[in-house]
């Protein structure tokens, strides 16, 4: 494959799966400028790593998630965000970017609570829940994050339990 063909293949795959980059950047960024920077950093790392992508070992989307999440988690750890300025307020356009469609008014409050909960998670658990909400199976989540399927199942169960507790407390005012 020529260098030009290699670049065209990368650009085609990146375009086809670009929502992954935007979802990850949206979940790990404090504001629009940080999101744009993270999208650029993820894209650059994907290009730098593309030569090592092996189609026989993993789907492109799995490989892409792994790189995108590693970049985002590394950046989050480097910055060690303070609780007060972690994210800008959630708005409808964020839900469209992450959820892939318009929010239904009755669900806005629950979605806002869900995204607030996700925003409080540590970087690894945030990645885990993102992949879970993307309907990735435990095997693929484990492969992307480099942890065991048992660990995936345990962590998801704990996150769900914690989320249920917070949602119950929010609805009962406890």
PDB file of C-alpha atoms in Angstrom:
ATOM      1  CA  UNK A   1       0.000   0.000   0.000  1.00  0.00           C
ATOM      2  CA  UNK A   2       1.406   3.401  -0.952  1.00  0.00           C
ATOM      3  CA  UNK A   3       1.714   6.218   1.567  1.00  0.00           C
ATOM      4  CA  UNK A   4      -1.172   8.028  -0.146  1.00  0.00           C
ATOM      5  CA  UNK A   5      -3.377   4.906  -0.005  1.00  0.00           C
ATOM      6  CA  UNK A   6      -2.470   4.438   3.657  1.00  0.00           C
ATOM      7  CA  UNK A   7      -3.483   8.033   4.396  1.00  0.00           C
ATOM      8  CA  UNK A   8      -6.725   7.697   2.402  1.00  0.00           C
ATOM      9  CA  UNK A   9      -7.602   4.488   4.259  1.00  0.00           C
ATOM     10  CA  UNK A  10      -7.022   6.216   7.586  1.00  0.00           C
ATOM     11  CA  UNK A  11      -9.074   9.260   6.603  1.00  0.00           C
ATOM     12  CA  UNK A  12     -11.929   7.045   5.422  1.00  0.00           C
ATOM     13  CA  UNK A  13     -11.994   4.999   8.641  1.00  0.00           C
ATOM     14  CA  UNK A  14     -11.664   8.110  10.800  1.00  0.00           C
ATOM     15  CA  UNK A  15     -14.562   9.757   8.980  1.00  0.00           C
ATOM     16  CA  UNK A  16     -16.700   6.615   9.271  1.00  0.00           C
ATOM     17  CA  UNK A  17     -16.114   6.313  13.032  1.00  0.00           C
ATOM     18  CA  UNK A  18     -15.666  10.012  13.949  1.00  0.00           C
ATOM     19  CA  UNK A  19     -18.541   9.926  16.467  1.00  0.00           C
ATOM     20  CA  UNK A  20     -16.342   7.821  18.751  1.00  0.00           C
ATOM     21  CA  UNK A  21     -13.781  10.624  18.943  1.00  0.00           C
ATOM     22  CA  UNK A  22     -16.452  13.244  19.653  1.00  0.00           C
ATOM     23  CA  UNK A  23     -18.175  11.113  22.311  1.00  0.00           C
ATOM     24  CA  UNK A  24     -14.947  10.451  24.169  1.00  0.00           C
ATOM     25  CA  UNK A  25     -13.792  14.071  23.886  1.00  0.00           C
ATOM     26  CA  UNK A  26     -17.187  15.310  25.053  1.00  0.00           C
ATOM     27  CA  UNK A  27     -17.133  13.083  28.097  1.00  0.00           C
ATOM     28  CA  UNK A  28     -13.599  14.009  29.170  1.00  0.00           C
ATOM     29  CA  UNK A  29     -13.591  17.760  28.483  1.00  0.00           C
ATOM     30  CA  UNK A  30     -14.410  20.711  30.675  1.00  0.00           C
ATOM     31  CA  UNK A  31     -15.537  23.052  27.890  1.00  0.00           C
ATOM     32  CA  UNK A  32     -15.708  23.518  24.110  1.00  0.00           C
ATOM     33  CA  UNK A  33     -12.081  24.620  23.742  1.00  0.00           C
ATOM     34  CA  UNK A  34     -10.847  21.603  25.722  1.00  0.00           C
ATOM     35  CA  UNK A  35     -13.101  19.348  23.628  1.00  0.00           C
ATOM     36  CA  UNK A  36     -11.607  20.705  20.410  1.00  0.00           C
ATOM     37  CA  UNK A  37      -8.072  20.230  21.758  1.00  0.00           C
ATOM     38  CA  UNK A  38      -8.841  16.678  22.856  1.00  0.00           C
ATOM     39  CA  UNK A  39     -10.396  15.822  19.475  1.00  0.00           C
ATOM     40  CA  UNK A  40      -7.178  17.051  17.821  1.00  0.00           C
ATOM     41  CA  UNK A  41      -4.961  15.107  20.227  1.00  0.00           C
ATOM     42  CA  UNK A  42      -6.971  11.900  19.782  1.00  0.00           C
ATOM     43  CA  UNK A  43      -6.932  12.272  16.000  1.00  0.00           C
ATOM     44  CA  UNK A  44      -3.175  12.873  15.988  1.00  0.00           C
ATOM     45  CA  UNK A  45      -2.558   9.823  18.186  1.00  0.00           C
ATOM     46  CA  UNK A  46      -4.806   7.695  15.968  1.00  0.00           C
ATOM     47  CA  UNK A  47      -2.743   8.737  12.934  1.00  0.00           C
ATOM     48  CA  UNK A  48       0.566   8.089  14.743  1.00  0.00           C
ATOM     49  CA  UNK A  49      -0.679   4.629  15.768  1.00  0.00           C
ATOM     50  CA  UNK A  50      -2.418   3.690  12.520  1.00  0.00           C
ATOM     51  CA  UNK A  51       0.632   1.866  11.190  1.00  0.00           C
ATOM     52  CA  UNK A  52       0.283  -0.643  14.039  1.00  0.00           C
ATOM     53  CA  UNK A  53      -3.455  -1.242  13.515  1.00  0.00           C
ATOM     54  CA  UNK A  54      -4.029  -4.911  12.686  1.00  0.00           C
ATOM     55  CA  UNK A  55      -7.402  -5.596  11.079  1.00  0.00           C
ATOM     56  CA  UNK A  56      -7.094  -9.294  11.883  1.00  0.00           C
ATOM     57  CA  UNK A  57      -6.794  -8.643  15.631  1.00  0.00           C
ATOM     58  CA  UNK A  58      -9.513  -6.041  16.266  1.00  0.00           C
ATOM     59  CA  UNK A  59     -12.314  -4.118  14.657  1.00  0.00           C
ATOM     60  CA  UNK A  60     -11.322  -0.562  13.834  1.00  0.00           C
ATOM     61  CA  UNK A  61     -13.936   0.837  16.230  1.00  0.00           C
ATOM     62  CA  UNK A  62     -12.512  -1.263  19.093  1.00  0.00           C
ATOM     63  CA  UNK A  63      -8.968  -0.129  18.310  1.00  0.00           C
ATOM     64  CA  UNK A  64     -10.143   3.477  17.948  1.00  0.00           C
ATOM     65  CA  UNK A  65     -11.967   3.443  21.298  1.00  0.00           C
ATOM     66  CA  UNK A  66      -8.885   2.079  23.012  1.00  0.00           C
ATOM     67  CA  UNK A  67      -6.649   4.827  21.631  1.00  0.00           C
ATOM     68  CA  UNK A  68      -9.221   7.597  22.199  1.00  0.00           C
ATOM     69  CA  UNK A  69      -9.890   6.537  25.782  1.00  0.00           C
ATOM     70  CA  UNK A  70      -6.192   6.126  26.567  1.00  0.00           C
ATOM     71  CA  UNK A  71      -5.497   9.657  25.300  1.00  0.00           C
ATOM     72  CA  UNK A  72      -8.463  11.109  27.212  1.00  0.00           C
ATOM     73  CA  UNK A  73      -7.693   9.261  30.440  1.00  0.00           C
ATOM     74  CA  UNK A  74      -4.009  10.225  30.249  1.00  0.00           C
ATOM     75  CA  UNK A  75      -4.927  13.852  29.718  1.00  0.00           C
ATOM     76  CA  UNK A  76      -7.438  13.777  32.591  1.00  0.00           C
ATOM     77  CA  UNK A  77      -4.810  12.329  34.906  1.00  0.00           C
ATOM     78  CA  UNK A  78      -2.236  14.923  33.828  1.00  0.00           C
ATOM     79  CA  UNK A  79      -4.589  17.811  34.415  1.00  0.00           C
ATOM     80  CA  UNK A  80      -6.020  16.503  37.710  1.00  0.00           C
ATOM     81  CA  UNK A  81      -9.128  18.626  37.330  1.00  0.00           C
ATOM     82  CA  UNK A  82     -10.616  20.272  40.348  1.00  0.00           C
ATOM     83  CA  UNK A  83     -14.208  19.311  41.109  1.00  0.00           C
ATOM     84  CA  UNK A  84     -15.501  22.836  40.528  1.00  0.00           C
ATOM     85  CA  UNK A  85     -14.450  23.286  36.904  1.00  0.00           C
ATOM     86  CA  UNK A  86     -14.569  19.787  35.500  1.00  0.00           C
ATOM     87  CA  UNK A  87     -17.347  20.377  32.943  1.00  0.00           C
ATOM     88  CA  UNK A  88     -19.355  23.154  31.410  1.00  0.00           C
ATOM     89  CA  UNK A  89     -23.117  22.906  31.996  1.00  0.00           C
ATOM     90  CA  UNK A  90     -24.834  20.158  30.039  1.00  0.00           C
ATOM     91  CA  UNK A  91     -26.863  21.541  27.157  1.00  0.00           C
ATOM     92  CA  UNK A  92     -29.072  19.990  24.465  1.00  0.00           C
ATOM     93  CA  UNK A  93     -26.295  19.973  21.855  1.00  0.00           C
ATOM     94  CA  UNK A  94     -24.145  17.847  24.197  1.00  0.00           C
ATOM     95  CA  UNK A  95     -26.911  15.274  24.511  1.00  0.00           C
ATOM     96  CA  UNK A  96     -27.241  15.181  20.729  1.00  0.00           C
ATOM     97  CA  UNK A  97     -23.497  14.657  20.317  1.00  0.00           C
ATOM     98  CA  UNK A  98     -23.307  11.923  22.929  1.00  0.00           C
ATOM     99  CA  UNK A  99     -26.748  10.374  22.447  1.00  0.00           C
ATOM    100  CA  UNK A 100     -27.008  10.667  18.690  1.00  0.00           C
ATOM    101  CA  UNK A 101     -30.421  12.361  18.640  1.00  0.00           C
ATOM    102  CA  UNK A 102     -32.633  14.984  20.181  1.00  0.00           C
ATOM    103  CA  UNK A 103     -33.532  14.686  23.827  1.00  0.00           C
ATOM    104  CA  UNK A 104     -37.162  14.080  24.766  1.00  0.00           C
ATOM    105  CA  UNK A 105     -38.353  16.801  27.202  1.00  0.00           C
ATOM    106  CA  UNK A 106     -39.628  14.297  29.805  1.00  0.00           C
ATOM    107  CA  UNK A 107     -36.241  12.616  29.850  1.00  0.00           C
ATOM    108  CA  UNK A 108     -34.148  15.786  30.066  1.00  0.00           C
ATOM    109  CA  UNK A 109     -34.033  15.764  33.868  1.00  0.00           C
ATOM    110  CA  UNK A 110     -33.076  12.083  34.065  1.00  0.00           C
ATOM    111  CA  UNK A 111     -30.482  12.468  31.297  1.00  0.00           C
ATOM    112  CA  UNK A 112     -28.997  15.500  33.007  1.00  0.00           C
ATOM    113  CA  UNK A 113     -28.765  13.509  36.251  1.00  0.00           C
ATOM    114  CA  UNK A 114     -27.212  10.558  34.414  1.00  0.00           C
ATOM    115  CA  UNK A 115     -24.563  12.706  32.730  1.00  0.00           C
ATOM    116  CA  UNK A 116     -23.844  14.497  35.999  1.00  0.00           C
ATOM    117  CA  UNK A 117     -23.337  11.089  37.628  1.00  0.00           C
ATOM    118  CA  UNK A 118     -21.054   9.960  34.790  1.00  0.00           C
ATOM    119  CA  UNK A 119     -19.074  13.188  35.108  1.00  0.00           C
ATOM    120  CA  UNK A 120     -18.332  12.377  38.757  1.00  0.00           C
ATOM    121  CA  UNK A 121     -16.802   8.994  37.938  1.00  0.00           C
ATOM    122  CA  UNK A 122     -13.057   8.515  37.762  1.00  0.00           C
ATOM    123  CA  UNK A 123     -11.634   8.353  34.217  1.00  0.00           C
ATOM    124  CA  UNK A 124     -11.575   4.535  33.965  1.00  0.00           C
ATOM    125  CA  UNK A 125     -15.150   4.098  35.197  1.00  0.00           C
ATOM    126  CA  UNK A 126     -16.285   6.921  32.910  1.00  0.00           C
ATOM    127  CA  UNK A 127     -14.797   5.012  29.968  1.00  0.00           C
ATOM    128  CA  UNK A 128     -16.417   1.815  31.177  1.00  0.00           C
ATOM    129  CA  UNK A 129     -19.892   3.320  31.387  1.00  0.00           C
ATOM    130  CA  UNK A 130     -19.502   5.067  28.021  1.00  0.00           C
ATOM    131  CA  UNK A 131     -18.766   1.743  26.371  1.00  0.00           C
ATOM    132  CA  UNK A 132     -21.600   0.048  28.273  1.00  0.00           C
ATOM    133  CA  UNK A 133     -24.056   2.727  27.133  1.00  0.00           C
ATOM    134  CA  UNK A 134     -22.780   2.179  23.581  1.00  0.00           C
ATOM    135  CA  UNK A 135     -24.042  -1.431  23.890  1.00  0.00           C
ATOM    136  CA  UNK A 136     -20.530  -2.871  23.708  1.00  0.00           C
ATOM    137  CA  UNK A 137     -20.352  -6.394  25.098  1.00  0.00           C
ATOM    138  CA  UNK A 138     -18.164  -7.231  28.097  1.00  0.00           C
ATOM    139  CA  UNK A 139     -15.569  -8.944  25.905  1.00  0.00           C
ATOM    140  CA  UNK A 140     -15.129  -5.849  23.747  1.00  0.00           C
ATOM    141  CA  UNK A 141     -15.104  -3.505  26.760  1.00  0.00           C
ATOM    142  CA  UNK A 142     -12.439  -5.674  28.392  1.00  0.00           C
ATOM    143  CA  UNK A 143     -10.363  -5.625  25.195  1.00  0.00           C
ATOM    144  CA  UNK A 144     -10.638  -1.849  24.805  1.00  0.00           C
ATOM    145  CA  UNK A 145      -9.807  -1.075  28.433  1.00  0.00           C
ATOM    146  CA  UNK A 146      -7.258  -3.834  28.957  1.00  0.00           C
ATOM    147  CA  UNK A 147      -9.040  -5.376  31.952  1.00  0.00           C
ATOM    148  CA  UNK A 148     -10.694  -8.769  32.450  1.00  0.00           C
ATOM    149  CA  UNK A 149     -14.326  -9.473  31.578  1.00  0.00           C
ATOM    150  CA  UNK A 150     -14.930 -10.328  35.233  1.00  0.00           C
ATOM    151  CA  UNK A 151     -13.570  -6.942  36.240  1.00  0.00           C
ATOM    152  CA  UNK A 152     -15.835  -5.279  33.644  1.00  0.00           C
ATOM    153  CA  UNK A 153     -18.900  -7.088  35.011  1.00  0.00           C
ATOM    154  CA  UNK A 154     -18.021  -6.240  38.614  1.00  0.00           C
ATOM    155  CA  UNK A 155     -17.347  -2.574  37.897  1.00  0.00           C
ATOM    156  CA  UNK A 156     -20.536  -2.170  35.834  1.00  0.00           C
ATOM    157  CA  UNK A 157     -22.581  -3.799  38.574  1.00  0.00           C
ATOM    158  CA  UNK A 158     -21.104  -1.436  41.175  1.00  0.00           C
ATOM    159  CA  UNK A 159     -21.669   1.620  38.980  1.00  0.00           C
ATOM    160  CA  UNK A 160     -25.295   0.615  38.357  1.00  0.00           C
ATOM    161  CA  UNK A 161     -25.861   0.060  42.082  1.00  0.00           C
ATOM    162  CA  UNK A 162     -24.360   3.451  42.922  1.00  0.00           C
ATOM    163  CA  UNK A 163     -26.425   5.123  40.169  1.00  0.00           C
ATOM    164  CA  UNK A 164     -29.643   3.507  41.427  1.00  0.00           C
ATOM    165  CA  UNK A 165     -28.907   4.784  44.911  1.00  0.00           C
ATOM    166  CA  UNK A 166     -28.281   8.310  43.671  1.00  0.00           C
ATOM    167  CA  UNK A 167     -31.406   8.321  41.469  1.00  0.00           C
ATOM    168  CA  UNK A 168     -33.574   7.053  44.347  1.00  0.00           C
ATOM    169  CA  UNK A 169     -32.095   9.684  46.665  1.00  0.00           C
ATOM    170  CA  UNK A 170     -32.718  12.400  44.058  1.00  0.00           C
ATOM    171  CA  UNK A 171     -36.365  11.415  43.507  1.00  0.00           C
ATOM    172  CA  UNK A 172     -37.178  10.984  47.213  1.00  0.00           C
ATOM    173  CA  UNK A 173     -35.221  14.021  48.317  1.00  0.00           C
ATOM    174  CA  UNK A 174     -33.174  11.891  50.709  1.00  0.00           C
TER     175      UNK A 174
END
